[in-house]
Every structure is written in C-alpha cells, then in structure tokens.
Coordinates of C-alpha atoms in Angstrom, one line a residue:
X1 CA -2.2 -63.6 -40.7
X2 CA 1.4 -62.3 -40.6
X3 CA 0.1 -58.8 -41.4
X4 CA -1.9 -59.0 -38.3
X5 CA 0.2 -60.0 -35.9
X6 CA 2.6 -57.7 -36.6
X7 CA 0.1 -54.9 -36.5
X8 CA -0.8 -56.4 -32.8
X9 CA 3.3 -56.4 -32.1
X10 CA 3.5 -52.3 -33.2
X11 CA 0.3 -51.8 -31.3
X12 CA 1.7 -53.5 -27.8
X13 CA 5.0 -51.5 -28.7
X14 CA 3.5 -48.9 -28.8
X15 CA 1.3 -49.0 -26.0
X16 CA 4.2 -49.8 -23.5
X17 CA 6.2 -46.5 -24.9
X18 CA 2.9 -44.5 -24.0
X19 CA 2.7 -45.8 -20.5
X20 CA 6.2 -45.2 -19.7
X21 CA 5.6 -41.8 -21.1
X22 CA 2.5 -41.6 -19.2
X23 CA 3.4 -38.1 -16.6
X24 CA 2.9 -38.9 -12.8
X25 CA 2.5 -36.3 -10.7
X26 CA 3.8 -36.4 -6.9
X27 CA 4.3 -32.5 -6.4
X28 CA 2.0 -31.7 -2.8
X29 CA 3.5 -28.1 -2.9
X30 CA 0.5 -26.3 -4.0
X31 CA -1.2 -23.0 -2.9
X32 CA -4.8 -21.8 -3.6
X33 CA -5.9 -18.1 -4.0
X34 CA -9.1 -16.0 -4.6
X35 CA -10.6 -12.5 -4.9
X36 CA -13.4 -10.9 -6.3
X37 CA -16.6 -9.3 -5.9
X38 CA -20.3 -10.5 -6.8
X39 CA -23.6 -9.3 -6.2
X40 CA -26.8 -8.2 -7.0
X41 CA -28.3 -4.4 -7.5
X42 CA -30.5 -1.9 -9.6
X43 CA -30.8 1.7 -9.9
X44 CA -34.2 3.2 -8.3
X45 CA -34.2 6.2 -10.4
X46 CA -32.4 4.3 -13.9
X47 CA -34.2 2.9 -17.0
X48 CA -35.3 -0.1 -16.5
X49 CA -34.0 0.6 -12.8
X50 CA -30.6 -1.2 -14.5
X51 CA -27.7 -0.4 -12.6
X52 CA -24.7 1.1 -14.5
X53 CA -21.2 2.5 -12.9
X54 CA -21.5 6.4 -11.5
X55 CA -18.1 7.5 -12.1
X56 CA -17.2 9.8 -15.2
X57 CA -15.9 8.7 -18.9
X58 CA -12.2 7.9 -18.4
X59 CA -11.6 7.6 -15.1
X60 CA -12.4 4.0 -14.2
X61 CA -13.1 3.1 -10.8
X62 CA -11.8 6.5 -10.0
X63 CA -14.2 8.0 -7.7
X64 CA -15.7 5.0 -5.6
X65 CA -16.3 1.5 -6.7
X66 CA -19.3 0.6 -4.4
X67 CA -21.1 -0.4 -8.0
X68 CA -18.4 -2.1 -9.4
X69 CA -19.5 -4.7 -11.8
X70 CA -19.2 -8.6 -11.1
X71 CA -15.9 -10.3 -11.2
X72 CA -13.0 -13.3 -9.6
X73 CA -9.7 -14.3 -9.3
X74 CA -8.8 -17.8 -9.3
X75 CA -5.1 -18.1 -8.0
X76 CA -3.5 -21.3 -8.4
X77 CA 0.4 -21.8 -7.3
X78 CA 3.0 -24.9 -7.9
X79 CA 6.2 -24.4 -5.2
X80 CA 9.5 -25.7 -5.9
X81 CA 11.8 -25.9 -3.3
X82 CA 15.1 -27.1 -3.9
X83 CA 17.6 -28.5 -0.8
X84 CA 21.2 -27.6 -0.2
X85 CA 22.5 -29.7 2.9
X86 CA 18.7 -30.3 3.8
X87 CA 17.5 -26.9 3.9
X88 CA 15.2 -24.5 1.5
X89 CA 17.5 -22.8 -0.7
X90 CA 15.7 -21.6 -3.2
X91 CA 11.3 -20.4 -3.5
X92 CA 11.0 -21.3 -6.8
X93 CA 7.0 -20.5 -7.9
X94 CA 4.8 -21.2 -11.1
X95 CA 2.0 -18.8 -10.6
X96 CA -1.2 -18.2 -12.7
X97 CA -4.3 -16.2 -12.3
X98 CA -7.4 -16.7 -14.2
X99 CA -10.2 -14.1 -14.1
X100 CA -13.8 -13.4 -14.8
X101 CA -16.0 -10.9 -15.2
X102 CA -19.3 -9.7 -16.3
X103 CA -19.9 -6.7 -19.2
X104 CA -22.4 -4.7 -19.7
X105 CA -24.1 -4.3 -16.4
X106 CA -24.8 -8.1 -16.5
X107 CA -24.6 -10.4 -13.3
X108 CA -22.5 -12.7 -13.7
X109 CA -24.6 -15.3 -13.2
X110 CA -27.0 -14.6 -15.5
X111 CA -24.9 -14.7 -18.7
X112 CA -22.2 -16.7 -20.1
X113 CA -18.9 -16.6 -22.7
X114 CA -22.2 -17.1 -25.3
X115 CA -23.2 -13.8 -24.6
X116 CA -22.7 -10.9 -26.8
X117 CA -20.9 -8.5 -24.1
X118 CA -21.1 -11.0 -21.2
X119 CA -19.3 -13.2 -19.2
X120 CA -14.9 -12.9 -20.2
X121 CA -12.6 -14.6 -19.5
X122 CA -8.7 -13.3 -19.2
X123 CA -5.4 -15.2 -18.3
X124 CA -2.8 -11.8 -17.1
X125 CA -0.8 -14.2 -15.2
X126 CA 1.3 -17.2 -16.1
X127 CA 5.0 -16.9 -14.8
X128 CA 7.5 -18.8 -13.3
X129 CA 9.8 -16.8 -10.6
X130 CA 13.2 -17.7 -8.6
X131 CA 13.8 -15.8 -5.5
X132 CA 16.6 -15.8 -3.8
X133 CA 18.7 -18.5 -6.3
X134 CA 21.0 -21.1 -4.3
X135 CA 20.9 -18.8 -1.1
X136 CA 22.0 -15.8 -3.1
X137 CA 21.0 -12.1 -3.2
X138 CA 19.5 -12.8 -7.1
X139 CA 16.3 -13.7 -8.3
X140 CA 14.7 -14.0 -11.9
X141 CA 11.4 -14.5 -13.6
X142 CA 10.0 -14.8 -16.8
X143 CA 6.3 -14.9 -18.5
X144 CA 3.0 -12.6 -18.0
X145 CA 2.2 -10.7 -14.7
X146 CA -0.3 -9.2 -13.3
X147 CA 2.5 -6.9 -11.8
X148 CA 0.9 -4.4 -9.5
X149 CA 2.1 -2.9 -6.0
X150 CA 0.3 0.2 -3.6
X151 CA -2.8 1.0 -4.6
X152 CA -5.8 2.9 -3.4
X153 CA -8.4 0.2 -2.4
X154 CA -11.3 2.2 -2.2
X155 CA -11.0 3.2 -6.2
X156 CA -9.1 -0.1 -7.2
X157 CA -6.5 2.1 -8.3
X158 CA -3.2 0.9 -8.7
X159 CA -0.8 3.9 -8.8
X160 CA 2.4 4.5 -9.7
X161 CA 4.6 0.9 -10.3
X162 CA 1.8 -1.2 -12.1
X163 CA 4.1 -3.2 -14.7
X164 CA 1.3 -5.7 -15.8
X165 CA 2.7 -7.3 -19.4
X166 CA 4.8 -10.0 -20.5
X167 CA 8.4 -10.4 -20.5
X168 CA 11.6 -11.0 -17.8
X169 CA 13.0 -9.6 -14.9
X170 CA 16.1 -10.0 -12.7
X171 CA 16.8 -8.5 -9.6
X172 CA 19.9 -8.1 -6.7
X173 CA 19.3 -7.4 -3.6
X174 CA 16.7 -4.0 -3.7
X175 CA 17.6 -3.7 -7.6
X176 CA 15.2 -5.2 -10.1
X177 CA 15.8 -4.3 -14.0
X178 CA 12.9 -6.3 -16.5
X179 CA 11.8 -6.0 -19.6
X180 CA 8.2 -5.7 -21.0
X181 CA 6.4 -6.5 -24.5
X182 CA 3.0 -5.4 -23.0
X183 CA -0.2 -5.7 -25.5
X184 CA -0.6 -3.5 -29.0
X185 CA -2.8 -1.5 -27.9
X186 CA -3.2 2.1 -26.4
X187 CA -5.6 4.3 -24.3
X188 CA -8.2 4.1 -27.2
X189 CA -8.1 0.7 -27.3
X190 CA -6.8 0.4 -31.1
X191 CA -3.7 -0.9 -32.2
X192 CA -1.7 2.1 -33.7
X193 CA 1.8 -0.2 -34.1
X194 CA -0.3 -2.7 -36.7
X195 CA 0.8 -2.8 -40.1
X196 CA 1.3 -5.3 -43.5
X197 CA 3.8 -5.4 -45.7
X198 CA 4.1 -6.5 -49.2
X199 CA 5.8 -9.7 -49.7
X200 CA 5.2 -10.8 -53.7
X201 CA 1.8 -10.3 -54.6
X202 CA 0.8 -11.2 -50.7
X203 CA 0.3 -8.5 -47.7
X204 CA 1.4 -10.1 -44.6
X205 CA 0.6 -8.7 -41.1
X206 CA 3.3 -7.4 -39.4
X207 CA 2.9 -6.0 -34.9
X208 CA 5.2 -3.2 -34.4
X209 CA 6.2 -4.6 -31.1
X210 CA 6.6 -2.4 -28.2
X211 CA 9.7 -3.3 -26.1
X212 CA 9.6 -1.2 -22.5
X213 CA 12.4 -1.6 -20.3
X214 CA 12.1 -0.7 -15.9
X215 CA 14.4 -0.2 -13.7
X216 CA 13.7 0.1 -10.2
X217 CA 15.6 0.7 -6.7
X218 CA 14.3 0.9 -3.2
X219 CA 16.0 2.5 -0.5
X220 CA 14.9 1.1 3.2
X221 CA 15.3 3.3 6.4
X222 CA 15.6 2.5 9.5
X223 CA 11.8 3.6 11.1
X224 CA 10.9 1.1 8.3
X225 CA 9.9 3.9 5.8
X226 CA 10.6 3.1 1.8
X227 CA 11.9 5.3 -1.1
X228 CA 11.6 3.7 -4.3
X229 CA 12.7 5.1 -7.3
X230 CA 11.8 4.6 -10.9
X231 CA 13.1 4.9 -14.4
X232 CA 11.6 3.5 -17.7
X233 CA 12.6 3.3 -21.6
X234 CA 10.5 2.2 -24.0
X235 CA 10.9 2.1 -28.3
X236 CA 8.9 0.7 -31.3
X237 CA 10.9 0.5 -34.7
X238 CA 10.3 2.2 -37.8
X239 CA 9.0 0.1 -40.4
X240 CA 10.8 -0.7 -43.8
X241 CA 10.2 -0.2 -46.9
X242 CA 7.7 -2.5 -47.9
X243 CA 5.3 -1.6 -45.5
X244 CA 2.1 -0.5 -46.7
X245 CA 2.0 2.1 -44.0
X246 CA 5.1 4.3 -43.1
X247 CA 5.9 4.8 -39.1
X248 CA 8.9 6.8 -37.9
X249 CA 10.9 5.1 -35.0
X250 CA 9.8 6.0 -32.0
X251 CA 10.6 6.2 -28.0
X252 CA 9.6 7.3 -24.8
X253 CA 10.8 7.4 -21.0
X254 CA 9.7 8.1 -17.5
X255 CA 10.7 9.0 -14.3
X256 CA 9.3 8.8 -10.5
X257 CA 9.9 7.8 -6.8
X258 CA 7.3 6.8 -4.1
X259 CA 7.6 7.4 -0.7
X260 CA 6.0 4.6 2.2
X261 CA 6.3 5.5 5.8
X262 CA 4.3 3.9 8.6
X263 CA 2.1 6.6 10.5
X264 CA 2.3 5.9 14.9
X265 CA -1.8 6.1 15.8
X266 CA -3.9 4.1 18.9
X267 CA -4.3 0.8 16.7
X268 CA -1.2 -0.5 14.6
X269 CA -1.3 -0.6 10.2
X270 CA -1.6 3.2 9.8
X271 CA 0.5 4.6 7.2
X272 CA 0.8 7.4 4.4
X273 CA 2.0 7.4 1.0
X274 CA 2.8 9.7 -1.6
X275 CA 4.3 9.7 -5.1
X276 CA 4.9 11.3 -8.5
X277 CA 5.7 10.4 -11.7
X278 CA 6.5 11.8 -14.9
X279 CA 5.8 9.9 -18.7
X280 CA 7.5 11.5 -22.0
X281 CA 7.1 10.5 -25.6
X282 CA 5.1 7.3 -26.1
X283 CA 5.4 6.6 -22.2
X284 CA 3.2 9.1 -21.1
X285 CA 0.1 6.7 -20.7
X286 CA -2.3 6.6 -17.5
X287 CA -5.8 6.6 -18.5
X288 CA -9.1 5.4 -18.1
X289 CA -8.8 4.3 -14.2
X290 CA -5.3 2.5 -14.8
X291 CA -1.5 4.1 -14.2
X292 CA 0.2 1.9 -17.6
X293 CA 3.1 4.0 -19.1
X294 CA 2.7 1.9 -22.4
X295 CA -0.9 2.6 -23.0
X296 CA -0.1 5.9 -25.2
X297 CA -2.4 8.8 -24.9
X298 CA -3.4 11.4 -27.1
X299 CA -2.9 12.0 -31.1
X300 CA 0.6 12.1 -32.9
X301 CA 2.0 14.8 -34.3
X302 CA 2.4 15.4 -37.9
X303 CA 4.8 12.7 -38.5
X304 CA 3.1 10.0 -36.6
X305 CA 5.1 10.4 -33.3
X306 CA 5.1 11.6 -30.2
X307 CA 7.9 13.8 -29.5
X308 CA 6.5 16.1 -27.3
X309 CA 3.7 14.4 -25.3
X310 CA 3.7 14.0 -21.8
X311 CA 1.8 13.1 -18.4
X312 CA 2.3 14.0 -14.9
X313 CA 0.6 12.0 -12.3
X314 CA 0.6 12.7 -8.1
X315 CA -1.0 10.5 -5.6
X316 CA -1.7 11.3 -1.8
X317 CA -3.0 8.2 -0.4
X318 CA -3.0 7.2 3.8
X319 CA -4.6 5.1 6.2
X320 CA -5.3 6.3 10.0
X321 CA -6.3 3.6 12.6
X322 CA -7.5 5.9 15.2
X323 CA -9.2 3.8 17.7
X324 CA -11.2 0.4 18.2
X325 CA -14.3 2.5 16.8
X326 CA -13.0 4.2 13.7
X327 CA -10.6 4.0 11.2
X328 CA -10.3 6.9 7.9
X329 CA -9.2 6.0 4.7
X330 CA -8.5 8.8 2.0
X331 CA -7.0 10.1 -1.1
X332 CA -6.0 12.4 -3.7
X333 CA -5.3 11.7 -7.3
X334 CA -4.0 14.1 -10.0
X335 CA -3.0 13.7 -13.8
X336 CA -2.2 16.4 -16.5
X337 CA -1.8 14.6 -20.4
X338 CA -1.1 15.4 -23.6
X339 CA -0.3 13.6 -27.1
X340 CA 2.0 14.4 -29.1
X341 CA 0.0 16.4 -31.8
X342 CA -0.6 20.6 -30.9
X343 CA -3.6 21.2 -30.7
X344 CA -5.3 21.1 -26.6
X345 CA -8.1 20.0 -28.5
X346 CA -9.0 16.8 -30.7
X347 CA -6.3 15.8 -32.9
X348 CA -6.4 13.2 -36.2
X349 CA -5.3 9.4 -34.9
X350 CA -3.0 6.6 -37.2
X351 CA -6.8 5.5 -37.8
X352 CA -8.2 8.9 -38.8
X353 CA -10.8 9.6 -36.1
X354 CA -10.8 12.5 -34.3
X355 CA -9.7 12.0 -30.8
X356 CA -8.6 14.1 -27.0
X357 CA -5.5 15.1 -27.4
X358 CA -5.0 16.3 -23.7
X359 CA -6.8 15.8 -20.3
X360 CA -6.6 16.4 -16.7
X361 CA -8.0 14.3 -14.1
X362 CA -8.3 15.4 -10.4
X363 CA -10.4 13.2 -7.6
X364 CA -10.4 13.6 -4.0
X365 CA -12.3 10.7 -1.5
X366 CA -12.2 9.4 2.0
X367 CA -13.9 6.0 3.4
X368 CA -14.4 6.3 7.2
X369 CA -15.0 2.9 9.0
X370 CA -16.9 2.9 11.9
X371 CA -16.7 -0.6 14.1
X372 CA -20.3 -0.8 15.6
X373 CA -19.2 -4.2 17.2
X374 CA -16.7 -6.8 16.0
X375 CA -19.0 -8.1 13.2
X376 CA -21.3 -5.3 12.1
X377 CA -19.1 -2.6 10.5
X378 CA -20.8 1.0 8.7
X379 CA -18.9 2.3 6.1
X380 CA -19.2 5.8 4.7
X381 CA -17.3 7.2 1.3
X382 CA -18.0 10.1 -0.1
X383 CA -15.8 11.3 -3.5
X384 CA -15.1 14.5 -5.6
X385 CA -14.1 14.1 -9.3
X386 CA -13.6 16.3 -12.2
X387 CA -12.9 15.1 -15.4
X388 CA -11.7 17.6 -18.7
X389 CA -11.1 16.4 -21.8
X390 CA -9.4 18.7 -24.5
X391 CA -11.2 22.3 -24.5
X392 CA -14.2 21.5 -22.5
X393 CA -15.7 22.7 -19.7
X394 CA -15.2 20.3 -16.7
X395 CA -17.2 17.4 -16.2
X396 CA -17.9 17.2 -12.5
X397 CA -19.5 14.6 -10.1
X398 CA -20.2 14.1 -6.5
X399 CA -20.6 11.1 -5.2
X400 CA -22.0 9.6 -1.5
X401 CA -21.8 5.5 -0.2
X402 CA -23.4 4.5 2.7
X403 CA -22.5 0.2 3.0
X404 CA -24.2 -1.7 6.6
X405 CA -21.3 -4.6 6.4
X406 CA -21.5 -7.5 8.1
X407 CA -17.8 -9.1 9.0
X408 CA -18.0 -12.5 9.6
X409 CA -14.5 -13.1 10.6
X410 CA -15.5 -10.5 13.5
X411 CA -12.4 -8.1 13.4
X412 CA -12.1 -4.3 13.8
X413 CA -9.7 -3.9 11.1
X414 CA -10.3 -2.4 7.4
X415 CA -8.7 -5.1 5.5
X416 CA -10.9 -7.6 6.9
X417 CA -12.4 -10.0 4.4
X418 CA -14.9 -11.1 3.4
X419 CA -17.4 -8.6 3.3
X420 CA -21.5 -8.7 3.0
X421 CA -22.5 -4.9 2.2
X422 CA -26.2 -3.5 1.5
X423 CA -24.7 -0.8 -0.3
X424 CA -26.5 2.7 -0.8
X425 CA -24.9 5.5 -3.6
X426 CA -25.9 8.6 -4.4
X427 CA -23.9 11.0 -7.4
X428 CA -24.5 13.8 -8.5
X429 CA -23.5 15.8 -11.7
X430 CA -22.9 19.1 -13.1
X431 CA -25.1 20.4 -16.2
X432 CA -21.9 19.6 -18.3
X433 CA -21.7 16.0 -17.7
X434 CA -25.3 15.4 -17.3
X435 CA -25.9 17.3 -20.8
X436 CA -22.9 15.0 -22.4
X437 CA -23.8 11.7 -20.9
X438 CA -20.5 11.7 -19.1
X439 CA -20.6 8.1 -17.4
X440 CA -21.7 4.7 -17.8
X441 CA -25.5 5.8 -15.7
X442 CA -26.0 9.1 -18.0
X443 CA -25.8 7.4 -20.9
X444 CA -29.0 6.0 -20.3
X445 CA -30.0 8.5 -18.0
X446 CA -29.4 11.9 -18.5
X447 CA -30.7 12.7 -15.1
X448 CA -28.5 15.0 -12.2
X449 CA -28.8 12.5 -10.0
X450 CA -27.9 8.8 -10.4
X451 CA -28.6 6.3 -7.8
X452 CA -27.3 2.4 -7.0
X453 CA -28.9 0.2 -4.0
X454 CA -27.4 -3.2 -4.3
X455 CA -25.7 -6.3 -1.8
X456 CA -22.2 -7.1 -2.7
X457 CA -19.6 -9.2 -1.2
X458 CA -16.4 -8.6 -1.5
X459 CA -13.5 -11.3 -0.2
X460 CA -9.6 -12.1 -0.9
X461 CA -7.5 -14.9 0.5
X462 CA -3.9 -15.4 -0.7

C-alpha cells in the first residue's frame, strides 16, 4: 500500500514538473512564403509522348525552362524584434525553406517519397540572421542558406554570387565576410574528399571537409548603379597517416565583380547587368546549370590535386521596359573549364572512371513580352546553346517557346505572378547531339526535333 502511494506521489511530481515545462507559444511575428511551378504536359513527337527537358547534358535550365519539371517552395519566417526606448532596434529572423520536387519526368502529383526516382524532399534553408544589431552598422547569421542574388529568370540561372551551403557570416556596413562548409560532393556528383582510416582493427569513416571562405564589398553610386566585388578561399586537408587513402592538401580561390545599373526606358524596372568571374584550383566549379565555386570540375592531376585547373565565367543579362505593349528580356552566358589533370580530354577521377576534364559552355536567349491587354499576356523565347565537352565536336541546340499566359493580377509588368501558360516548344539539334543523346528528350528520342506542349503555372509571393 505504501509502495503505491508513493508511486502516485512520483507520478503527480512528476506530472506538475512536465506542465510547468510545458512550452507556450505567444510569438504573432510570423511570415508565410511560396514559389514554385506545377503542371501538366507531354511530348507529341516523344515515346510514349513523355515529356523530358530539351536543353543539352550539363547545362541545366540553361537554354529555356518552359518544360521545367514540377516543384515548390514553402517559406516559413519567425521575426524577432527587440525594443530600445520603444522602438525596433534590431530584425532579428529565423528563416527556413522546405522544397519539393518531382524526378524523372513525373508529375508531382502522381508520385510520392515511395517512389523510386519521385517525389524529394530538401531542407537548403534553416538559419537564424541579425541585421542591423542594437541600431548598429553590424549584422550576423549563422546555419544553411539557400544564398542566391541576380539571376537570369528565364533559365533559372543564378550567376555569379550564389553561396548556397552551411556556415556564418558577418557583415559592416557594405562588407560581409562568411564562411562556408558546403556538401562533399562535386560536379559529378561523387564525393572525392571521403575517406577511412584505420583505428585498431576498425576502418572508421572520415569527410575531408571543405572549409570556403567569401568576402564581398559593394560599392553604391549615386544614379543608383552597384559594383560588387568578390574574392573567395577555399582548402581541404591532407589526410594522415592512417588513412586508407592518401590526399595531398589542397586549395583554391576566386575572383570577380558584377556591375548593376538601372537602364532609363518609357516604363520604370529596366536595367542591365554584367559580370565575370574567375575560379582557380579546387574553386573553379560552375557546372551543370548552377554557378557553385565548391562544386570541383574536371579530373586531378597526377597527385590527386588540382593545381592548375581553372574556370572563367561572363554573363550579359538586361531587362528593357519599352512601352505598355512590350517588354524584352535577354542574355548571354559564357564558361571555359578545366580540371586539374592535362589532358583536354577525359582524365582518370579519385574513383577511377573516366571523366571531361574541360568544357565550354556558350548560350544566348531573349524572352519578349507582349501585353495583349492587362490579363492576357504572349510570351515568346527563343535560345541558342552549344555545349563541348573535352575533344568533341559541339553539341548544339535551338530552341523556340511560344506561352498564351493568362495574368490574373491584370498587370503589364514581367514579374507579375502568378502565371497560367499553355506552353508550346520546339528544339532542334545538330547531328552531334542527336547522334549522342545529348539531353534529357534524346535519350529516349534520338530524333532532330524534340517537342513539349504542356499548361504550367508558375507563381511566387514573399
């Protein structure tokens, strides 16, 4: 009997701890964002009539992404706003993104995270930042971003500054200096830096952990126009001893600057921008449709590093407004790489396989907007894109969109969202990529021409 009523005693204890522990939660300071694309399309002249993306091996959305496959955004915010004399002195934010997309050339609707190749899931943003600290010029953050500035809409490509990783920043003023421990993993998609070492009669796995540090400055000007300049470090450590696989230390830099200035037309939001930027070493990544310096390309050279590789990218990208009827959109997009082996061919990987140990990319493309009336916009794209890998002959395509959009937030402007498009796209490729399935379509259709009719919409709210 004793024995039980002290177990009744603990248990009441107990419970009373675990309400007062119990979290309550009174924050209201909470914003909600989205963006994606979803729809539904086929390819009249494809197997099966299955749609698949038109642009060439390597260059991601490079090249148009009328066809891009499903995917949102789910942007949550918490806001902290500290008081100093009963004012906001500090915009303190907690900010995470969770995305989803489909694989495959599945609808994401039709498929699920069961699915072999279907529906993903991804988490590339959960940080907390500090602007602006007590009323101060400083401001700090710390966690995983999905860090991204400029880039070309109309190929999702996000040029020149796109620090998306993990680590900490601070920043004075126009100044920011962070640091970055960004994923294992390089253009191919394989994890070079991976290792074990011998521990007693156990291997243990050991990441050689990438460590890439920015800087960056921006100079303002008067007319409004922006210089910002760019400088990167990054270094993986040799490995000891008793690692089962040897790796020499090894590092890598880059430099750059990007120039923003607003362009005077009929309608206001016109601009043009333009930058370059140079990778060395293990920095000199930029591949497959994204602009990451971390994401190594090419082989090593003969002691596993790469001292001599490089990349050089260039990007022309502007907007003209020209009247309440039309607006132009357009581009330009040029990359030279190469790994650190010599050959200008394939080269042997830390895996063994044969791989591309240089490339050049160059794509040109314009969107014009024509406002038939305040609702019912026609847009028009057509792109250029060459691709060559190593020694090969170039792999070219062509490529025409033709998207009837309604607007149902009735403006004449081309950021305007959301969008409801019947989309229409036409490429067409040289004997060279058609002969070496050089996209996503010719892999299952080695045809010259490959086709994509299809109803997207496409929306964003922040």
């Amino acid at each position: 009997m004793k024995n039980t009523k002290s177990i009744i005693i603990i248990a009441m204890l107990l419970f009373i701890q675990v309400m007062k522990a119990q979290v309550v939660i009174t924050n209201t300071r909470m914003s909600f964002g989205t963006t994606g694309r979803i729809g539904v399309g086929a390819s009249p002249t494809g197997e099966g009539n299955m749609w698949k993306p038109l642009n060439l091996n390597g260059q991601g959305s490079l090249g148009g992404r009328m066809e891009q496959v499903d995917y949102m955004d789910l942007l949550p915010a918490l806001h902290f706003t500290p008081m100093i004399a009963g004012k906001d002195c500090t915009n303190v934010t907690f900010q995470v993104r969770l995305g989803m997309y489909s694989q495959n050339g599945q609808f994401m609707g039709n498929t699920s995270t069961r699915t072999m190749s279907g529906l993903t899931f991804i988490l590339p943003e959960t940080y907390i930042e500090g602007k602006n600290i007590l009323g101060s010029k400083w401001s700090a953050w710390a966690g995983v971003r999905f860090r991204r500035y400029d880039d070309i809409h109309i190929t999702d490509y996000f040029y020149f500054d796109d620090h998306s990783a993990q680590g900490f920043g601070f920043s004075h003023k126009n100044t920011e200096i962070a640091m970055y421990m960004p994923a294992n993993t390089d253009s191919a998609g394989v994890y070079p830096y991976n290792y074990a070492i011998n521990i007693g009669n156990s291997k243990n796995a050991v990441i050689r952990q990438r460590q890439a540090w920015v800087i960056e400055h921006s100079i303002l000007s008067k007319n409004g126009s922006v210089l910002k300049l760019l400088g990167e470090f990054h270094h993986v450590a040799g490995t000891s001893e008793k690692a089962t696989v040897k790796y020499a230390a090894d590092n890598g830099w880059v430099i750059g600057a990007k120039y923003n200035n607003d362009i005077k037309t009929a309608l206001p939001g016109s601009f043009n921008q333009f930058s370059m930027r140079y990778g060395h070493g293990i920095a000199n990544g930029g591949d497959n449709g994204t602009t990451y310096t971390w994401a190594t390309y090419g082989a090593p050279d003969e002691n596993g590093k790469y001292t001599s590789a490089y990349s050089f990218t260039t990007v022309e990208h502007f907007l003209l407004n020209l009247s309440r009827k039309l607006s132009l959109n357009g581009y330009g997009v040029f990359t030279k790489s190469k790994g650190g082996a010599d050959s200008d061919g394939k080269a042997t990987y830390f895996n063994g396989n044969q791989i591309y140990n240089r490339k050049t990319d160059f794509v040109v493309g314009m969107r014009g907007l024509f406002y038939a009336t305040n609702w019912l916009h026609l847009l028009g794209e057509a792109h250029y894109a060459i691709r060559k890998d190593g020694v090969n002959p170039n792999a070219e395509m062509m490529k025409f969109d033709f998207a009837p959009t309604i607007v149902p937030l009735g403006k004449r402007d081309p950021w305007c969202r959301p969008h409801i498009r019947l989309v229409f796209s036409l490429a067409r490729y040289n004997d060279f990529a058609k002969n070496n399935q050089y996209s996503p379509w010719l892999q299952i259709n080695q045809k010259q021409w490959g086709t994509y009719i299809g109803v997207k919409t496409e929306w964003w709210i922040f």
